[in-house]
Short mmCIF file of C-alpha atoms and ligand atoms in Angstrom, two decimals:
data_model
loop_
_atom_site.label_atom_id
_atom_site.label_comp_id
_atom_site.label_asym_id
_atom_site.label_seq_id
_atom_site.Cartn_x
_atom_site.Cartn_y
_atom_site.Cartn_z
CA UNK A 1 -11.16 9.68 0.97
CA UNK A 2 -9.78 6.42 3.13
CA UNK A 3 -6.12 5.92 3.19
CA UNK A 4 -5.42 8.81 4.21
CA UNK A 5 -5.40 9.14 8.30
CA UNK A 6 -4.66 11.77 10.48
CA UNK A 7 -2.10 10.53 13.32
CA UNK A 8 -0.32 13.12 15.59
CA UNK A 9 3.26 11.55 16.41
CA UNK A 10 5.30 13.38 18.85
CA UNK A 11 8.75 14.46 17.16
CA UNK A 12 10.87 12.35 18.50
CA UNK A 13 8.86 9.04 18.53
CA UNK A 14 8.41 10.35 15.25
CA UNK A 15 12.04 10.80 14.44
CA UNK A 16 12.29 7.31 16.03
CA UNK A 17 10.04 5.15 14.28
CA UNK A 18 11.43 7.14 10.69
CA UNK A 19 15.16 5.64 11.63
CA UNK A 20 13.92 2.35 12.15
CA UNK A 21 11.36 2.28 8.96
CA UNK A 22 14.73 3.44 6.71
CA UNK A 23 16.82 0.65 8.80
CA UNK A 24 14.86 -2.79 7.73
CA UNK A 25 13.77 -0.92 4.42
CA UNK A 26 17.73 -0.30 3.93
CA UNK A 27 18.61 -3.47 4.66
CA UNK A 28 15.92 -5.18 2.67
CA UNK A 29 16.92 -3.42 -0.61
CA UNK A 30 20.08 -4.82 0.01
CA UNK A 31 18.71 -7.82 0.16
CA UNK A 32 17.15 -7.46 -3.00
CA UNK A 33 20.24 -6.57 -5.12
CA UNK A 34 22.25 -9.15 -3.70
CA UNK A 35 19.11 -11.61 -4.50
CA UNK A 36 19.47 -10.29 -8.48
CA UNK A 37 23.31 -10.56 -8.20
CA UNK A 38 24.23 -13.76 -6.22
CA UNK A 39 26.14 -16.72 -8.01
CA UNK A 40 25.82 -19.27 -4.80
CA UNK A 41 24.48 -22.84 -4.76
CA UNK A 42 21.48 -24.43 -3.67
CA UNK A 43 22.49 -25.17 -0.36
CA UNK A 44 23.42 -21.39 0.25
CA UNK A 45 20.15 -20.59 -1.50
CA UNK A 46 18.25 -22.97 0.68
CA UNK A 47 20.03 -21.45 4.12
CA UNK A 48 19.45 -17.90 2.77
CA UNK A 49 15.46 -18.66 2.43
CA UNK A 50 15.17 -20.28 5.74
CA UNK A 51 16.63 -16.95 7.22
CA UNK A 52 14.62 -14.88 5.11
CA UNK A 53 11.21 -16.74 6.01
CA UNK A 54 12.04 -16.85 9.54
CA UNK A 55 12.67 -12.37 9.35
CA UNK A 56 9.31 -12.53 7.45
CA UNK A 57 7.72 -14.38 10.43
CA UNK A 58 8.76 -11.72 13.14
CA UNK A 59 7.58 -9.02 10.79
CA UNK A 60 4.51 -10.51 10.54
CA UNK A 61 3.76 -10.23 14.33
CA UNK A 62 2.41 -6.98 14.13
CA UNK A 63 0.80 -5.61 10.85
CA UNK A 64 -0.90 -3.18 9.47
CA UNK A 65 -4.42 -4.00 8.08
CA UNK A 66 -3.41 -3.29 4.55
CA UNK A 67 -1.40 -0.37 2.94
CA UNK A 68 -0.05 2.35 4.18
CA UNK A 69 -1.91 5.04 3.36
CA UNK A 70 -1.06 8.69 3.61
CA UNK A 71 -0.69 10.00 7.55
CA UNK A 72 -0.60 13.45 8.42
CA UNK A 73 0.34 15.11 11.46
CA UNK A 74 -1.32 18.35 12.80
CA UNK A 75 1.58 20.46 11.62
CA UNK A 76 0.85 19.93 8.12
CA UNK A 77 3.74 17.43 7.35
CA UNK A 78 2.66 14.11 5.81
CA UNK A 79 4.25 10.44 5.25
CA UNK A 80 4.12 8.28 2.61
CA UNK A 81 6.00 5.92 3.85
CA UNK A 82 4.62 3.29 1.78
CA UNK A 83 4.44 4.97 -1.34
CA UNK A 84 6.52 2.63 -4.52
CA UNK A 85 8.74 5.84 -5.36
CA UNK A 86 9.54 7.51 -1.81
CA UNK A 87 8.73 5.37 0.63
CA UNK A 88 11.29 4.89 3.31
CA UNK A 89 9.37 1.76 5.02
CA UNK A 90 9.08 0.52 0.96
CA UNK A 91 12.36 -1.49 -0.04
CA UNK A 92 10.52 -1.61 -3.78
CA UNK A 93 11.49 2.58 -3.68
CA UNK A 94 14.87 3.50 -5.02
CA UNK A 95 14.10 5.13 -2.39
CA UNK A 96 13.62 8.92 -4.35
CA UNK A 97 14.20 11.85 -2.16
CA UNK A 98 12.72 15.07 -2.98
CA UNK A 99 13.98 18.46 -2.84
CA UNK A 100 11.91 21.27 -3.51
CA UNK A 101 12.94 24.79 -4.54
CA UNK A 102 11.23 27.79 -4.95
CA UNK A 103 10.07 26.89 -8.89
CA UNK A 104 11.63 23.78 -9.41
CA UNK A 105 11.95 20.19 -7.56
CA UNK A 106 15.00 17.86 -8.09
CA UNK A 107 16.50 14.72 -7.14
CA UNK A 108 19.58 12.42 -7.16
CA UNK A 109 18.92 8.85 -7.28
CA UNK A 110 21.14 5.75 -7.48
CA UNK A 111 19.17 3.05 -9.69
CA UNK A 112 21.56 0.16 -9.61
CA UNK A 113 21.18 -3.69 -10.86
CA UNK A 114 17.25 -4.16 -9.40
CA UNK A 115 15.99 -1.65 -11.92
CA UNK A 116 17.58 -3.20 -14.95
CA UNK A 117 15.97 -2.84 -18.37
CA UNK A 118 17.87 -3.53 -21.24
CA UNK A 119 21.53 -5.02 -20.59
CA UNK A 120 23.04 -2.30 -17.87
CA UNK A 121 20.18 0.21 -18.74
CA UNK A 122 17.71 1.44 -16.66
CA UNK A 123 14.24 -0.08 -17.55
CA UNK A 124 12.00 2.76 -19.15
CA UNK A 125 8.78 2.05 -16.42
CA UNK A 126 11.14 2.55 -13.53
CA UNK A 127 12.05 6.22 -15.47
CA UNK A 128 8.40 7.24 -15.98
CA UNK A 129 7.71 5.67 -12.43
CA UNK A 130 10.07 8.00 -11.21
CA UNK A 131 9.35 10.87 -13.71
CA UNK A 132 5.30 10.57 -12.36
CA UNK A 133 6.05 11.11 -8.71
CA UNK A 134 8.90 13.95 -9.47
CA UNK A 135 6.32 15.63 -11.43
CA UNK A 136 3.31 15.15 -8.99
CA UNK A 137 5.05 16.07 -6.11
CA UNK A 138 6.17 18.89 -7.75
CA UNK A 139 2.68 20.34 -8.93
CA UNK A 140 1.87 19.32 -5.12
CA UNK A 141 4.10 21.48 -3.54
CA UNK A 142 2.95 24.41 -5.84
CA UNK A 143 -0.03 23.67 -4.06
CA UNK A 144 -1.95 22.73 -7.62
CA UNK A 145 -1.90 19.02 -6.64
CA UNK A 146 -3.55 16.40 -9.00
CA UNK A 147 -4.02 12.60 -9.72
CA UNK A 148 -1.83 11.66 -12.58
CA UNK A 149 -4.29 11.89 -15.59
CA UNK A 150 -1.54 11.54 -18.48
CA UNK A 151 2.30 11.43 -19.00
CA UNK A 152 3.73 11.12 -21.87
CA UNK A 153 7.62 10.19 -21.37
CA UNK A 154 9.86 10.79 -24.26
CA UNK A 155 13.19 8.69 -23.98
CA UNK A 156 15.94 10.44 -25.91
CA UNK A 157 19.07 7.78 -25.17
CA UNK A 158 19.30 5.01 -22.75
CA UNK A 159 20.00 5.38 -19.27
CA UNK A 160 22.81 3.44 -17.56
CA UNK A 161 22.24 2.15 -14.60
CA UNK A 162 23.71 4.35 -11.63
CA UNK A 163 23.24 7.65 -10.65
CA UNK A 164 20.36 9.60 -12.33
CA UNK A 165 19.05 13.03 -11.88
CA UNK A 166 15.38 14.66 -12.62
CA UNK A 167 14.32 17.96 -12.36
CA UNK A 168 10.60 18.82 -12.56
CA UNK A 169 9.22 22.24 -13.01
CA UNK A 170 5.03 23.37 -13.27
CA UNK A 171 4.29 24.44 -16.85
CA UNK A 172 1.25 26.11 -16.27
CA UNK A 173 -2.27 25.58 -14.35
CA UNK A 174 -5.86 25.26 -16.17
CA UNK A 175 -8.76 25.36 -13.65
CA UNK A 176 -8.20 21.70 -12.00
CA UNK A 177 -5.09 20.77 -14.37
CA UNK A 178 -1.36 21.49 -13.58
CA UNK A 179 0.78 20.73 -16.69
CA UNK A 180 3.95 19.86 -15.27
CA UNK A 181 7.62 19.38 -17.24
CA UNK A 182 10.27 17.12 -16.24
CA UNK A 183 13.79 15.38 -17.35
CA UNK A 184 15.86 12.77 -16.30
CA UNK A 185 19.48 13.55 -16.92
CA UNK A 186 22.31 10.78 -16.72
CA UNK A 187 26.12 11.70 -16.40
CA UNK A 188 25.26 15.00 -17.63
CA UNK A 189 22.71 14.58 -20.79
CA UNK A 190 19.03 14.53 -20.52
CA UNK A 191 17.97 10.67 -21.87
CA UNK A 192 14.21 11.13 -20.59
CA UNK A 193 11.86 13.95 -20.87
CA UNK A 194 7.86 14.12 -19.86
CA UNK A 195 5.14 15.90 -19.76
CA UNK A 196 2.26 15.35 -17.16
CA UNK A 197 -1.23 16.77 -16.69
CA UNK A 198 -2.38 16.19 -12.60
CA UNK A 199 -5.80 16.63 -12.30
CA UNK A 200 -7.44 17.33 -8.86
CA UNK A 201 -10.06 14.70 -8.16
CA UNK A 202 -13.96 15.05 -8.50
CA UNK A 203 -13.56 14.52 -4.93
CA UNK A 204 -11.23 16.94 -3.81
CA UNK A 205 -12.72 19.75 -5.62
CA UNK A 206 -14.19 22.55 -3.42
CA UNK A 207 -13.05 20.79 -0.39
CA UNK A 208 -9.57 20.02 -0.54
CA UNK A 209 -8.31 21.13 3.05
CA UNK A 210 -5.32 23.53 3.38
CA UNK A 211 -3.42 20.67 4.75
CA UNK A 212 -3.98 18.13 2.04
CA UNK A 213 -3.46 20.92 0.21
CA UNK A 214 -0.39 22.51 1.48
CA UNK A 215 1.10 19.83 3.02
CA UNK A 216 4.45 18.59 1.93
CA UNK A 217 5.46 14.92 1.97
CA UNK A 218 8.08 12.88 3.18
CA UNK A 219 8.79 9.57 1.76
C1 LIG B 301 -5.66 16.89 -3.03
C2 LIG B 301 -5.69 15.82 -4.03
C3 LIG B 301 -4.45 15.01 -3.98
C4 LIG B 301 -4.25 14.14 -5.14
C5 LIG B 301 -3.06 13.19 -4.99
C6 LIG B 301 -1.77 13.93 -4.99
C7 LIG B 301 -0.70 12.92 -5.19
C8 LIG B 301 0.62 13.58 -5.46
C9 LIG B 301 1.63 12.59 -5.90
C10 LIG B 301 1.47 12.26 -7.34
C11 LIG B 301 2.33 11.16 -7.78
C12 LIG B 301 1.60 9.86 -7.95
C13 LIG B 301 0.61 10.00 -9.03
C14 LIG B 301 -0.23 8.78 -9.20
O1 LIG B 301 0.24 7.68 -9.21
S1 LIG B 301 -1.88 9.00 -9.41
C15 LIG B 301 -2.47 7.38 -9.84
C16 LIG B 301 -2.66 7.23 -11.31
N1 LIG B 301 -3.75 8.04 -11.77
C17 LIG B 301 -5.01 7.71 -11.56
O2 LIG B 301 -5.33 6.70 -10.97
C18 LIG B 301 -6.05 8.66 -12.08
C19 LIG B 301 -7.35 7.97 -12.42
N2 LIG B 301 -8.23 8.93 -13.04
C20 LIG B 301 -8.99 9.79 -12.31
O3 LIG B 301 -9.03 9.72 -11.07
C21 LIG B 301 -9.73 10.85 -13.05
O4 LIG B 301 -10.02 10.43 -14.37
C22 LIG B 301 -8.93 12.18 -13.10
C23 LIG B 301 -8.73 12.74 -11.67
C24 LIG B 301 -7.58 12.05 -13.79
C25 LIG B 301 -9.73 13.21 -13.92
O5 LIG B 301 -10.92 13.39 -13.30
P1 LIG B 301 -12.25 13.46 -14.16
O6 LIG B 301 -12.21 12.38 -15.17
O7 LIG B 301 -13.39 13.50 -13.19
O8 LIG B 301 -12.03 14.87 -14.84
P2 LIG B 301 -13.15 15.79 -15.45
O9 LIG B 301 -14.07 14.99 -16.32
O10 LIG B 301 -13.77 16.62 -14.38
O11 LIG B 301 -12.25 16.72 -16.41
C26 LIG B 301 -11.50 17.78 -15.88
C27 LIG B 301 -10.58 18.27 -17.00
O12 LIG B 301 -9.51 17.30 -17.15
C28 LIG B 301 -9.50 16.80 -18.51
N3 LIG B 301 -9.12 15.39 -18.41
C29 LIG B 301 -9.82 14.40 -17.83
N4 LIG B 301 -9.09 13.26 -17.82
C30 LIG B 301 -7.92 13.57 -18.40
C31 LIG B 301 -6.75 12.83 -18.64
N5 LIG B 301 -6.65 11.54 -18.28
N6 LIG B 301 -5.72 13.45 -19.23
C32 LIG B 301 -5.80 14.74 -19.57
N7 LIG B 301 -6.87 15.51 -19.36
C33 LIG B 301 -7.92 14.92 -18.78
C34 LIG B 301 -10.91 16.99 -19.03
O13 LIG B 301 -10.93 17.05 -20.42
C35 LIG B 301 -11.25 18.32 -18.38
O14 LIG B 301 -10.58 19.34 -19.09
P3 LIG B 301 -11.31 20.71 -19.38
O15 LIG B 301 -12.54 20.35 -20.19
O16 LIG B 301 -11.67 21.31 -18.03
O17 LIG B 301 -10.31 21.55 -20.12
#
């Protein structure tokens, strides 16, 4: 399957190049809320673009041919570094961190004014955005991974903007499909709750390698 590559990185180049993907990410989120909030005039708006077209430029020295992808190194670990939910390289990403435990994943996430909805509410696709990777990554590290096949979110309140947490847990497995439960909780009530069935490709059946398989990713 292309996309993803298998590219050793030593460590600490490793280690390296993961600082400085978080650093320009980082600062371009920033960029990004105070894009949505800013109250400044056209001149200031006009100043800000020329800088920002003139930090696309250097970026654009040196690209990738198109996205991403998924890169493993021989030790099993893997980076997604462009994925929409973890990514660290991917300003669009929150960005979600991932903890997994034993028989549960869960994460803390700030969501502030770039993933408005409703007035001062989190918009419901950035929840089940959110809620698909949680519960994904969570039948991945059980090591019953699967493309998302459905998810049904149910939203029980709104969810202000700020911190959120979800918790994902595997329901139960059926040949190639991992049902998979998970809930968003904001300042202490659950507002979101889904269900999602991750079924393992066509073309990963029978062949998926241990370290697709058991590999666990890092945004
Ligand atoms: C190692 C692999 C890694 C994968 C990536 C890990 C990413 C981790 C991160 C994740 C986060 C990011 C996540 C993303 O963003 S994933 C991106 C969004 N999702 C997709 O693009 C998926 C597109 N769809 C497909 O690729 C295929 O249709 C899939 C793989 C879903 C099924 O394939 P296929 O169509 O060939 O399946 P089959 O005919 O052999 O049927 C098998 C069984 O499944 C049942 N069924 C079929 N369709 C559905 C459905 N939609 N809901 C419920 N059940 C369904 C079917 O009845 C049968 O059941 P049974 O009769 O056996 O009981």
């Amino acid at each position: 399957m292309s996309g993803y590559i298998q590219e050793d990185i030593a460590p600490e180049e490793l280690a390296q190049r993961s600082e400085l993907a978080s650093s320009i990410a980082g600062s371009v989120r920033e960029l990004i809320e105070a894009t949505v909030r800013t109250e400044v005039g056209a001149s200031d708006i006009a100043e800000a673009r020329r800088l920002i077209e003139a930090a696309t430029e250097i970026l654009r020295k040196d690209q990738l041919p198109g996205a991403y992808g998924i890169r493993f190194n021989s030790d099993g670990s893997k980076r997604s570094w462009g994925n929409a939910v973890l990514g660290r390289r991917n300003p669009i990403a929150p960005p979600v961190v991932l903890h997994h435990e034993p028989d549960h994943t869960w994460t803390e996430v700030e969501l502030g004014p770039a993933y408005e909805g409703p007035a001062g509410l989190v918009h419901g696709g950035v929840l089940a955005l959110i809620l698909d990777q949680l519960l994904g990554s969570t039948a991945e590290f059980q090591g019953v991974p699967g493309m998302t096949g459905t998810l049904n979110v149910r939203y029980r309140r709104a969810t202000p903007l700020g911190q959120i947490r979800g918790e994902a847990r595997v329901d139960r497995v059926e040949g190639v499909k991992t049902f998979v439960r998970g809930t968003i909780t904001s300042a202490g009530e659950v507002s979101a709750e889904a269900e999602g069935i991750f079924i393992l490709p066509k073309w990963a059946r029978g062949e998926v390698s241990d370290v697709l398989r058991k590999s666990v990713g890092e945004g």
